Amino acid sequence: MTFNMQPSSLPTVFSITEDEIDLNDLLARITLISTGAAAIFTGMVRGETKRGEEHQTEYLEYEAYIPMAEEKMKQVADEIRAKWDAVEGIAIVQRIGKLYPKTPTVLIACTAAHRDTGVFEAARYGIDRLKEIVPIWKKEVSPSGEFWVEGEYIPKAGE
Amino acid sequence: MTFNMQPSSLPTVFSITEDEIDLNDLLARITLISTGAAAIFTGMVRGETKRGEEHQTEYLEYEAYIPMAEEKMKQVADEIRAKWDAVEGIAIVQRIGKLYPKTPTVLIACTAAHRDTGVFEAARYGIDRLKEIVPIWKKEVSPSGEFWVEGEYIPKAGE
Amino acid sequence: MNHIKLLFFATVRERMGVKSLDLELPAEATIGDLKVNLSEKYPKIKDSLKSVLVTINREYAFDEAIIPSKAEIGVFPPVSGG
Amino acid sequence: MNHIKLLFFATVRERMGVKSLDLELPAEATIGDLKVNLSEKYPKIKDSLKSVLVTINREYAFDEAIIPSKAEIGVFPPVSGG
């Protein structure tokens, strides 16, 4: 897996990749001598969904507008730092391609000196924003057919 | 690494270990066909601390009252499930022994169908409770000497 | 004339049947003009165009935005990553 | 008499110089009685005993608790894991 790194003393790792998401490696990349806490969100493919219309999923197929997606991931990281100045390292990774149930598909991780610095809220904000502005789409393939999952968010000017 | 598993359809993994914490493995152990979101907290050894009295840390040495600690980890998992019934899998792992800066020392992870189910709050609660009631202690060794880190929480009857 | 590159994703890509398209537009054309142009040339995506997001050089853009020369224009439905 | 096993951790273990100790206590002795007993026999941990946590059979216990036969008693400072 190749990563994009921002030139800064604070590590920002962001990537659209077809490779497995390696949590150990990503955590190590955003751990500094000054960080004692990491909040990590991962999304996995659900094989069975109960909320809304109950259904099964055979696999999800992801695609991305890769260069723009990586720019928007960097923007999400910048937004996190603007809101939580205690956040030190940030990793944002989306796996694309055909992904089967139980597979991790996305990761947002933030590190800070301590756990009471907003690091949990920062990770939560990161995944919420990724689902709003980062150009990635998924098609769900189920026993009853396939359909594109459509988001609801309309970005505003300057987003 | 050996793990304790509760006999239930919902996986609860808890362990006091001297081995490296493997986030990929732990996430896989608590991922079900029904889970699409995981919130993971990890603590790492800080080599430089700025809050309070600014100081450096050469290493931390952890010890635990192992059988009681594992029982209390199970209790923390039960408390999480009582508070957030959407939480499906739970992993709670504390690494002990001599641990150097940047090393992950503790992990709390919770999985659920969706991210807006309290899964972040559940992970936060888990690390807070671990630091209150699970019998583990750490001695900090620094260039200026060594001292035991002492908690502040006094458990109440029945905790 | 203004030469631009269009990139389609997800449902828009499937309906278009292609991932990208090179197009000549009048100078000073806006995103709104581009949508009218595409609706006429490709009726199969006319309905999609009512709800698509559009980007100019990898930034979200709106109907009144003027398309610069040699722009890379993305056309796609609301995102659904994660 | 009541035979119990004491386990010491962290600062208490270091001050005691041992990890565990077998002890005979009168039947019906409480945690409070045990602390008095230990303070007398091991003056070096007398100060520690004012702020220690005590467990009976791996559950937190308080001064008034009666120690059951063959109990495993933990004595340690407030916890600091993580």
Short mmCIF file of C-alpha atoms in Angstrom, two decimals:
data_model
loop_
_atom_site.label_atom_id
_atom_site.label_comp_id
_atom_site.label_asym_id
_atom_site.label_seq_id
_atom_site.Cartn_x
_atom_site.Cartn_y
_atom_site.Cartn_z
CA MET A 1 0.00 0.00 0.00
CA THR A 2 1.35 3.41 -0.86
CA PHE A 3 0.44 6.43 1.17
CA ASN A 4 0.38 10.14 0.69
CA MET A 5 2.11 12.08 3.43
CA GLN A 6 1.79 15.79 4.02
CA PRO A 7 5.10 17.54 4.54
CA SER A 8 4.69 18.52 8.20
CA SER A 9 5.94 17.43 11.57
CA LEU A 10 2.42 16.10 12.23
CA PRO A 11 1.78 12.97 10.17
CA THR A 12 -1.24 12.89 7.87
CA VAL A 13 -1.70 9.63 5.99
CA PHE A 14 -4.43 9.37 3.37
CA SER A 15 -5.02 6.81 0.69
CA ILE A 16 -7.45 5.22 -1.72
CA THR A 17 -6.24 1.68 -2.10
CA GLU A 18 -7.18 -1.77 -3.33
CA ASP A 19 -5.04 -3.39 -0.63
CA GLU A 20 -6.08 -4.69 2.79
CA ILE A 21 -6.31 -2.04 5.48
CA ASP A 22 -3.54 -2.73 8.03
CA LEU A 23 -4.59 -1.13 11.32
CA ASN A 24 -1.28 -1.93 13.06
CA ASP A 25 0.72 -0.22 10.34
CA LEU A 26 -1.55 2.82 10.16
CA LEU A 27 -1.53 3.29 13.94
CA ALA A 28 2.28 3.13 13.94
CA ARG A 29 2.44 5.77 11.18
CA ILE A 30 0.49 8.31 13.25
CA THR A 31 2.01 7.51 16.65
CA LEU A 32 4.53 10.08 17.85
CA ILE A 33 6.71 10.31 20.95
CA SER A 34 4.09 12.78 22.26
CA THR A 35 0.93 10.73 21.59
CA GLY A 36 -0.69 8.50 24.21
CA ALA A 37 -4.18 8.00 22.76
CA ALA A 38 -5.66 6.93 19.43
CA ALA A 39 -9.31 6.83 18.39
CA ILE A 40 -9.89 4.70 15.34
CA PHE A 41 -13.05 4.16 13.34
CA THR A 42 -13.31 1.35 10.85
CA GLY A 43 -16.24 0.44 8.64
CA MET A 44 -16.76 -3.14 7.53
CA VAL A 45 -19.02 -4.68 4.88
CA ARG A 46 -22.26 -5.87 6.53
CA GLY A 47 -23.61 -9.15 5.14
CA GLU A 48 -26.95 -8.68 6.88
CA THR A 49 -28.63 -5.32 7.38
CA LYS A 50 -31.69 -4.91 9.61
CA ARG A 51 -32.16 -1.13 9.63
CA GLY A 52 -34.50 0.13 6.92
CA GLU A 53 -35.38 -2.60 4.48
CA GLU A 54 -33.90 -5.80 5.92
CA HIS A 55 -31.59 -7.35 3.37
CA GLN A 56 -28.49 -9.40 2.69
CA THR A 57 -25.37 -8.29 0.86
CA GLU A 58 -23.20 -10.55 -1.23
CA TYR A 59 -20.53 -7.91 -1.77
CA LEU A 60 -19.99 -4.18 -2.23
CA GLU A 61 -18.15 -2.74 -5.20
CA TYR A 62 -16.45 0.60 -4.53
CA GLU A 63 -15.17 3.14 -6.98
CA ALA A 64 -13.54 6.52 -6.43
CA TYR A 65 -12.50 9.65 -8.29
CA ILE A 66 -9.05 8.92 -6.90
CA PRO A 67 -7.07 12.17 -7.23
CA MET A 68 -9.99 14.29 -6.03
CA ALA A 69 -10.80 11.81 -3.24
CA GLU A 70 -7.26 12.07 -1.91
CA GLU A 71 -7.43 15.88 -2.04
CA LYS A 72 -10.73 15.81 -0.14
CA MET A 73 -9.26 13.41 2.45
CA LYS A 74 -6.51 15.94 3.03
CA GLN A 75 -9.20 18.61 3.38
CA VAL A 76 -11.02 16.48 5.99
CA ALA A 77 -7.74 16.16 7.91
CA ASP A 78 -7.26 19.95 7.74
CA GLU A 79 -10.81 20.48 9.02
CA ILE A 80 -10.13 18.08 11.93
CA ARG A 81 -6.98 19.97 12.88
CA ALA A 82 -8.83 23.31 12.69
CA LYS A 83 -11.50 22.01 15.10
CA TRP A 84 -9.34 19.97 17.51
CA ASP A 85 -5.89 21.43 17.85
CA ALA A 86 -4.83 18.63 20.22
CA VAL A 87 -5.03 16.12 17.36
CA GLU A 88 -1.51 15.17 16.21
CA GLY A 89 -1.57 12.29 13.70
CA ILE A 90 -4.41 11.57 11.27
CA ALA A 91 -4.94 8.58 8.96
CA ILE A 92 -7.76 8.34 6.43
CA VAL A 93 -7.92 5.28 4.18
CA GLN A 94 -10.65 3.99 1.87
CA ARG A 95 -10.33 0.59 0.29
CA ILE A 96 -12.00 0.23 -3.13
CA GLY A 97 -12.84 -2.68 -5.42
CA LYS A 98 -15.04 -5.70 -4.69
CA LEU A 99 -15.30 -6.20 -0.93
CA TYR A 100 -17.06 -9.04 0.83
CA PRO A 101 -18.88 -9.13 4.20
CA LYS A 102 -16.71 -8.63 7.31
CA THR A 103 -13.95 -6.86 5.32
CA PRO A 104 -12.78 -3.48 6.66
CA THR A 105 -13.47 -0.87 3.97
CA VAL A 106 -12.56 2.44 5.56
CA LEU A 107 -10.44 3.73 8.44
CA ILE A 108 -10.22 7.10 10.18
CA ALA A 109 -7.71 7.36 13.03
CA CYS A 110 -6.61 10.32 15.13
CA THR A 111 -3.88 10.45 17.77
CA ALA A 112 -3.38 12.94 20.61
CA ALA A 113 -1.47 13.18 23.88
CA HIS A 114 -4.51 12.19 25.97
CA ARG A 115 -7.94 10.66 25.40
CA ASP A 116 -9.95 13.62 26.75
CA THR A 117 -8.74 16.01 24.01
CA GLY A 118 -11.55 15.47 21.49
CA VAL A 119 -9.78 12.59 19.74
CA PHE A 120 -12.94 10.43 19.73
CA GLU A 121 -15.05 13.29 18.38
CA ALA A 122 -12.38 14.00 15.76
CA ALA A 123 -12.52 10.42 14.44
CA ARG A 124 -16.31 10.57 14.38
CA TYR A 125 -16.21 13.88 12.50
CA GLY A 126 -13.73 12.38 10.04
CA ILE A 127 -15.96 9.49 9.00
CA ASP A 128 -19.02 11.77 8.82
CA ARG A 129 -17.20 14.19 6.53
CA LEU A 130 -15.73 11.42 4.38
CA LYS A 131 -19.27 10.23 3.71
CA GLU A 132 -20.29 13.79 2.75
CA ILE A 133 -17.55 15.16 0.53
CA VAL A 134 -15.03 12.48 -0.52
CA PRO A 135 -15.96 11.22 -4.02
CA ILE A 136 -16.35 7.49 -3.46
CA TRP A 137 -19.39 5.37 -4.38
CA LYS A 138 -20.49 1.85 -3.67
CA LYS A 139 -22.75 -0.55 -5.49
CA GLU A 140 -24.41 -3.20 -3.40
CA VAL A 141 -24.78 -6.66 -4.89
CA SER A 142 -27.36 -8.85 -3.17
CA PRO A 143 -29.28 -12.05 -3.95
CA SER A 144 -32.16 -9.86 -5.19
CA GLY A 145 -30.07 -7.74 -7.56
CA GLU A 146 -27.69 -4.81 -7.49
CA PHE A 147 -28.14 -1.14 -6.75
CA TRP A 148 -25.99 1.90 -6.19
CA VAL A 149 -26.02 3.28 -2.66
CA GLU A 150 -26.67 7.01 -3.01
CA GLY A 151 -25.60 9.57 -0.46
CA GLU A 152 -27.82 12.49 0.52
CA TYR A 153 -25.33 15.27 1.10
CA ILE A 154 -25.02 18.15 -1.37
CA PRO A 155 -21.67 19.92 -0.84
CA LYS A 156 -21.85 23.67 -0.46
CA ALA A 157 -19.71 26.19 -2.34
CA GLY A 158 -16.11 25.95 -1.17
CA GLU A 159 -16.46 22.47 0.32
CA MET B 1 -1.72 -14.36 22.44
CA THR B 2 -4.47 -16.33 24.15
CA PHE B 3 -7.88 -14.84 24.64
CA ASN B 4 -10.82 -15.44 26.88
CA MET B 5 -14.10 -15.74 25.06
CA GLN B 6 -17.50 -15.55 26.68
CA PRO B 7 -19.85 -18.31 25.59
CA SER B 8 -22.41 -16.23 23.67
CA SER B 9 -23.33 -15.45 20.11
CA LEU B 10 -21.88 -11.96 20.70
CA PRO B 11 -18.08 -12.12 20.88
CA THR B 12 -16.36 -10.68 23.94
CA VAL B 13 -12.57 -10.91 23.85
CA PHE B 14 -10.60 -9.88 26.91
CA SER B 15 -7.00 -10.47 27.82
CA ILE B 16 -4.02 -9.43 29.91
CA THR B 17 -1.01 -10.28 27.79
CA GLU B 18 2.70 -9.74 27.37
CA ASP B 19 2.39 -10.02 23.59
CA GLU B 20 2.03 -7.26 21.02
CA ILE B 21 -1.51 -5.99 20.54
CA ASP B 22 -2.66 -6.99 17.05
CA LEU B 23 -5.44 -4.61 16.02
CA ASN B 24 -6.19 -6.46 12.77
CA ASP B 25 -6.69 -9.73 14.61
CA LEU B 26 -8.80 -8.19 17.37
CA LEU B 27 -11.04 -6.36 14.91
CA ALA B 28 -11.59 -9.60 12.98
CA ARG B 29 -12.54 -11.40 16.21
CA ILE B 30 -15.36 -8.97 16.96
CA THR B 31 -16.61 -8.48 13.39
CA LEU B 32 -19.85 -10.29 12.63
CA ILE B 33 -21.94 -10.60 9.48
CA SER B 34 -24.21 -7.97 11.06
CA THR B 35 -21.56 -5.37 12.03
CA GLY B 36 -20.61 -2.43 9.80
CA ALA B 37 -18.86 -0.12 12.29
CA ALA B 38 -16.06 -0.43 14.84
CA ALA B 39 -14.82 2.19 17.31
CA ILE B 40 -11.40 1.35 18.67
CA PHE B 41 -9.41 3.11 21.36
CA THR B 42 -5.74 2.36 21.85
CA GLY B 43 -3.35 3.83 24.40
CA MET B 44 0.35 4.11 23.60
CA VAL B 45 3.36 4.88 25.82
CA ARG B 46 4.17 8.60 25.61
CA GLY B 47 7.87 9.39 25.63
CA GLU B 48 7.25 13.10 26.21
CA THR B 49 4.42 14.43 28.37
CA LYS B 50 3.53 18.11 28.48
CA ARG B 51 0.37 18.15 30.60
CA GLY B 52 1.04 18.64 34.32
CA GLU B 53 4.72 18.45 35.11
CA GLU B 54 6.48 18.26 31.73
CA HIS B 55 8.65 15.14 31.64
CA GLN B 56 10.17 12.37 29.59
CA THR B 57 9.53 8.66 29.93
CA GLU B 58 12.10 5.97 29.23
CA TYR B 59 9.60 3.12 29.67
CA LEU B 60 6.54 2.04 31.61
CA GLU B 61 6.42 -1.20 33.55
CA TYR B 62 2.93 -2.66 33.93
CA GLU B 63 1.71 -5.28 36.34
CA ALA B 64 -1.75 -6.76 36.87
CA TYR B 65 -3.71 -8.93 39.27
CA ILE B 66 -4.37 -11.09 36.26
CA PRO B 67 -7.37 -13.29 37.16
CA MET B 68 -9.21 -10.41 38.81
CA ALA B 69 -8.30 -8.05 35.96
CA GLU B 70 -9.81 -10.42 33.42
CA GLU B 71 -12.99 -10.75 35.52
CA LYS B 72 -13.26 -6.96 35.74
CA MET B 73 -12.72 -6.64 31.98
CA LYS B 74 -15.65 -8.98 31.51
CA GLN B 75 -17.63 -6.78 33.90
CA VAL B 76 -16.74 -3.67 31.86
CA ALA B 77 -18.00 -5.48 28.74
CA ASP B 78 -21.24 -6.37 30.54
CA GLU B 79 -21.67 -2.74 31.61
CA ILE B 80 -21.15 -1.59 28.00
CA ARG B 81 -23.82 -4.00 26.76
CA ALA B 82 -26.23 -2.87 29.47
CA LYS B 83 -25.80 0.76 28.39
CA TRP B 84 -25.61 0.36 24.59
CA ASP B 85 -27.67 -2.57 23.42
CA ALA B 86 -26.61 -1.98 19.81
CA VAL B 87 -23.03 -2.99 20.66
CA GLU B 88 -22.31 -6.47 19.29
CA GLY B 89 -18.61 -7.41 19.66
CA ILE B 90 -16.30 -6.13 22.40
CA ALA B 91 -12.52 -6.54 22.78
CA ILE B 92 -10.58 -5.36 25.84
CA VAL B 93 -6.84 -6.05 25.97
CA GLN B 94 -4.12 -4.73 28.28
CA ARG B 95 -0.50 -5.45 27.53
CA ILE B 96 1.78 -5.74 30.58
CA GLY B 97 5.54 -5.86 31.17
CA LYS B 98 8.14 -3.29 30.21
CA LEU B 99 6.80 -1.10 27.38
CA TYR B 100 8.69 1.61 25.53
CA PRO B 101 7.47 4.88 23.97
CA LYS B 102 5.12 4.55 20.95
CA THR B 103 4.10 1.00 21.93
CA PRO B 104 0.34 0.31 22.11
CA THR B 105 -0.48 -0.75 25.69
CA VAL B 106 -4.24 -1.08 25.80
CA LEU B 107 -7.14 -1.57 23.38
CA ILE B 108 -10.90 -1.25 23.73
CA ALA B 109 -12.95 -1.97 20.62
CA CYS B 110 -16.70 -2.16 20.08
CA THR B 111 -18.59 -3.16 16.95
CA ALA B 112 -22.19 -2.42 15.94
CA ALA B 113 -24.33 -2.43 12.81
CA HIS B 114 -23.94 1.35 12.30
CA ARG B 115 -21.75 4.16 13.59
CA ASP B 116 -24.58 6.24 15.10
CA THR B 117 -25.50 3.58 17.66
CA GLY B 118 -23.31 4.73 20.54
CA VAL B 119 -20.33 2.65 19.48
CA PHE B 120 -17.89 5.58 19.93
CA GLU B 121 -19.29 6.40 23.37
CA ALA B 122 -19.12 2.71 24.30
CA ALA B 123 -15.39 2.54 23.50
CA ARG B 124 -14.79 5.74 25.46
CA TYR B 125 -16.74 4.34 28.42
CA GLY B 126 -14.71 1.13 28.23
CA ILE B 127 -11.32 2.83 28.56
CA ASP B 128 -12.63 5.10 31.33
CA ARG B 129 -13.94 2.12 33.30
CA LEU B 130 -10.78 0.08 32.72
CA LYS B 131 -8.80 2.89 34.31
CA GLU B 132 -11.20 2.89 37.29
CA ILE B 133 -11.79 -0.72 38.24
CA VAL B 134 -9.45 -3.12 36.42
CA PRO B 135 -6.51 -3.99 38.72
CA ILE B 136 -3.51 -2.95 36.62
CA TRP B 137 -0.70 -0.61 37.67
CA LYS B 138 2.16 1.08 35.91
CA LYS B 139 5.52 2.33 37.11
CA GLU B 140 7.07 5.12 35.08
CA VAL B 141 10.82 5.05 34.58
CA SER B 142 12.33 8.36 33.49
CA PRO B 143 15.78 9.94 33.36
CA SER B 144 15.01 11.55 36.74
CA GLY B 145 13.99 8.34 38.50
CA GLU B 146 11.03 6.02 38.78
CA PHE B 147 7.60 6.38 40.32
CA TRP B 148 4.34 4.50 40.41
CA VAL B 149 1.46 6.17 38.63
CA GLU B 150 -1.45 6.14 41.07
CA GLY B 151 -5.08 6.27 40.05
CA GLU B 152 -7.65 8.32 41.90
CA TYR B 153 -10.76 6.22 41.68
CA ILE B 154 -12.07 4.37 44.75
CA PRO B 155 -14.45 1.61 43.65
CA LYS B 156 -17.82 1.54 45.36
CA ALA B 157 -19.46 -1.51 46.92
CA GLY B 158 -20.47 -3.97 44.22
CA GLU B 159 -18.14 -2.53 41.56
CA MET C 1 -13.73 27.35 -27.99
CA ASN C 2 -12.82 25.73 -24.74
CA HIS C 3 -11.57 22.17 -24.57
CA ILE C 4 -12.58 20.26 -21.40
CA LYS C 5 -12.33 16.72 -20.07
CA LEU C 6 -15.42 15.14 -18.50
CA LEU C 7 -15.17 12.28 -15.96
CA PHE C 8 -18.23 10.21 -15.04
CA PHE C 9 -18.64 8.03 -11.96
CA ALA C 10 -21.08 5.51 -10.49
CA THR C 11 -24.62 5.69 -11.96
CA VAL C 12 -23.69 8.49 -14.36
CA ARG C 13 -20.78 6.44 -15.72
CA GLU C 14 -23.02 3.41 -16.13
CA ARG C 15 -25.71 5.40 -17.96
CA MET C 16 -23.16 7.12 -20.18
CA GLY C 17 -21.41 3.84 -20.90
CA VAL C 18 -18.03 5.61 -20.78
CA LYS C 19 -15.72 6.80 -18.02
CA SER C 20 -14.63 10.01 -19.70
CA LEU C 21 -15.31 12.27 -22.64
CA ASP C 22 -13.51 15.17 -24.31
CA LEU C 23 -15.73 18.09 -25.22
CA GLU C 24 -15.54 21.50 -26.88
CA LEU C 25 -17.55 24.24 -25.19
CA PRO C 26 -18.00 27.91 -26.03
CA ALA C 27 -15.67 30.16 -24.04
CA GLU C 28 -17.39 31.48 -20.90
CA ALA C 29 -19.76 28.48 -20.80
CA THR C 30 -21.06 27.70 -17.29
CA ILE C 31 -21.81 24.39 -15.57
CA GLY C 32 -25.47 25.16 -16.27
CA ASP C 33 -24.68 25.47 -20.00
CA LEU C 34 -22.75 22.20 -19.87
CA LYS C 35 -25.74 20.41 -18.33
CA VAL C 36 -28.03 21.67 -21.11
CA ASN C 37 -25.45 20.61 -23.70
CA LEU C 38 -25.14 17.10 -22.18
CA SER C 39 -28.93 16.72 -21.82
CA GLU C 40 -29.37 17.39 -25.49
CA LYS C 41 -26.55 15.16 -26.68
CA TYR C 42 -27.14 12.33 -24.18
CA PRO C 43 -30.86 12.12 -23.32
CA LYS C 44 -30.14 8.94 -21.31
CA ILE C 45 -28.54 11.01 -18.54
CA LYS C 46 -31.03 13.90 -18.64
CA ASP C 47 -32.78 12.73 -15.46
CA SER C 48 -29.49 12.05 -13.67
CA LEU C 49 -28.30 15.58 -14.40
CA LYS C 50 -31.03 17.03 -12.16
CA SER C 51 -29.38 15.61 -9.05
CA VAL C 52 -25.70 15.18 -9.95
CA LEU C 53 -22.77 16.84 -8.26
CA VAL C 54 -20.32 18.58 -10.57
CA THR C 55 -16.69 19.44 -9.93
CA ILE C 56 -14.29 21.77 -11.73
CA ASN C 57 -10.66 20.79 -11.32
CA ARG C 58 -11.55 18.60 -8.31
CA GLU C 59 -13.58 21.22 -6.43
CA TYR C 60 -17.36 21.19 -6.12
CA ALA C 61 -18.94 23.69 -8.50
CA PHE C 62 -22.45 25.00 -9.16
CA ASP C 63 -24.57 25.94 -12.17
CA GLU C 64 -23.42 29.55 -12.37
CA ALA C 65 -19.68 28.68 -12.31
CA ILE C 66 -17.79 29.54 -15.51
CA ILE C 67 -15.74 26.63 -16.79
CA PRO C 68 -12.07 27.55 -17.24
CA SER C 69 -10.03 26.43 -20.21
CA LYS C 70 -8.82 22.79 -20.19
CA ALA C 71 -10.88 22.08 -17.07
CA GLU C 72 -11.31 18.58 -15.65
CA ILE C 73 -15.04 18.28 -14.93
CA GLY C 74 -16.42 15.48 -12.70
CA VAL C 75 -20.10 14.49 -12.95
CA PHE C 76 -21.45 12.03 -10.37
CA PRO C 77 -24.24 11.28 -7.88
CA PRO C 78 -23.98 12.25 -4.20
CA VAL C 79 -21.10 10.30 -2.66
CA SER C 80 -21.57 7.11 -0.63
CA GLY C 81 -18.12 6.02 0.58
CA GLY C 82 -17.23 4.49 3.92
CA MET D 1 -9.11 -19.84 62.83
CA ASN D 2 -9.47 -18.78 59.23
CA HIS D 3 -6.70 -19.36 56.72
CA ILE D 4 -6.41 -16.67 54.03
CA LYS D 5 -4.08 -15.83 51.16
CA LEU D 6 -2.94 -12.22 50.74
CA LEU D 7 -1.77 -10.84 47.37
CA PHE D 8 0.12 -7.54 47.15
CA PHE D 9 0.57 -5.38 44.07
CA ALA D 10 2.45 -2.27 42.93
CA THR D 11 3.63 -0.01 45.79
CA VAL D 12 2.23 -2.34 48.46
CA ARG D 13 4.12 -5.30 46.98
CA GLU D 14 7.33 -3.26 46.82
CA ARG D 15 7.00 -2.11 50.45
CA MET D 16 6.14 -5.61 51.66
CA GLY D 17 9.00 -7.10 49.66
CA VAL D 18 6.80 -10.13 48.83
CA LYS D 19 4.03 -10.83 46.32
CA SER D 20 1.90 -12.96 48.63
CA LEU D 21 1.52 -14.12 52.19
CA ASP D 22 -0.50 -16.82 53.96
CA LEU D 23 -2.15 -15.69 57.15
CA GLU D 24 -4.33 -17.08 59.96
CA LEU D 25 -7.11 -14.78 61.12
CA PRO D 26 -9.77 -15.25 63.81
CA ALA D 27 -13.08 -16.46 62.39
CA GLU D 28 -15.43 -13.53 61.66
CA ALA D 29 -12.48 -11.13 61.26
CA THR D 30 -13.28 -8.16 58.99
CA ILE D 31 -11.15 -6.28 56.46
CA GLY D 32 -10.78 -3.59 59.15
CA ASP D 33 -9.40 -6.20 61.57
CA LEU D 34 -7.01 -7.43 58.86
CA LYS D 35 -5.68 -3.89 58.32
CA VAL D 36 -5.03 -3.50 62.06
CA ASN D 37 -3.30 -6.90 62.11
CA LEU D 38 -1.10 -6.00 59.11
CA SER D 39 -0.26 -2.52 60.48
CA GLU D 40 1.01 -4.12 63.67
CA LYS D 41 3.01 -6.89 62.00
CA TYR D 42 4.32 -4.80 59.07
CA PRO D 43 4.76 -1.17 60.18
CA LYS D 44 6.38 -0.41 56.80
CA ILE D 45 2.99 -0.59 55.08
CA LYS D 46 1.00 1.14 57.84
CA ASP D 47 0.78 4.41 55.85
CA SER D 48 -0.09 2.58 52.61
CA LEU D 49 -2.97 0.82 54.32
CA LYS D 50 -4.82 4.12 54.80
CA SER D 51 -5.39 4.46 51.07
CA VAL D 52 -5.25 0.90 49.69
CA LEU D 53 -8.01 -0.92 47.88
CA VAL D 54 -8.83 -4.38 49.23
CA THR D 55 -10.53 -7.25 47.45
CA ILE D 56 -12.09 -10.47 48.73
CA ASN D 57 -12.11 -13.24 46.18
CA ARG D 58 -11.52 -10.70 43.35
CA GLU D 59 -14.32 -8.32 44.32
CA TYR D 60 -13.76 -4.93 45.93
CA ALA D 61 -14.46 -5.06 49.68
CA PHE D 62 -14.64 -2.52 52.51
CA ASP D 63 -13.62 -2.36 56.15
CA GLU D 64 -16.83 -3.84 57.56
CA ALA D 65 -16.77 -6.92 55.27
CA ILE D 66 -16.30 -10.24 57.07
CA ILE D 67 -13.56 -12.35 55.50
CA PRO D 68 -14.78 -15.80 54.47
CA SER D 69 -12.73 -18.94 55.04
CA LYS D 70 -9.85 -19.54 52.59
CA ALA D 71 -10.40 -16.12 51.02
CA GLU D 72 -8.01 -14.65 48.47
CA ILE D 73 -7.41 -11.07 49.61
CA GLY D 74 -5.86 -8.46 47.30
CA VAL D 75 -4.21 -5.33 48.75
CA PHE D 76 -3.13 -2.59 46.33
CA PRO D 77 -3.18 1.13 45.52
CA PRO D 78 -5.84 2.68 43.27
CA VAL D 79 -5.45 1.21 39.80
CA SER D 80 -3.62 2.96 36.95
CA GLY D 81 -3.89 0.75 33.88
CA GLY D 82 -4.36 1.85 30.32
#
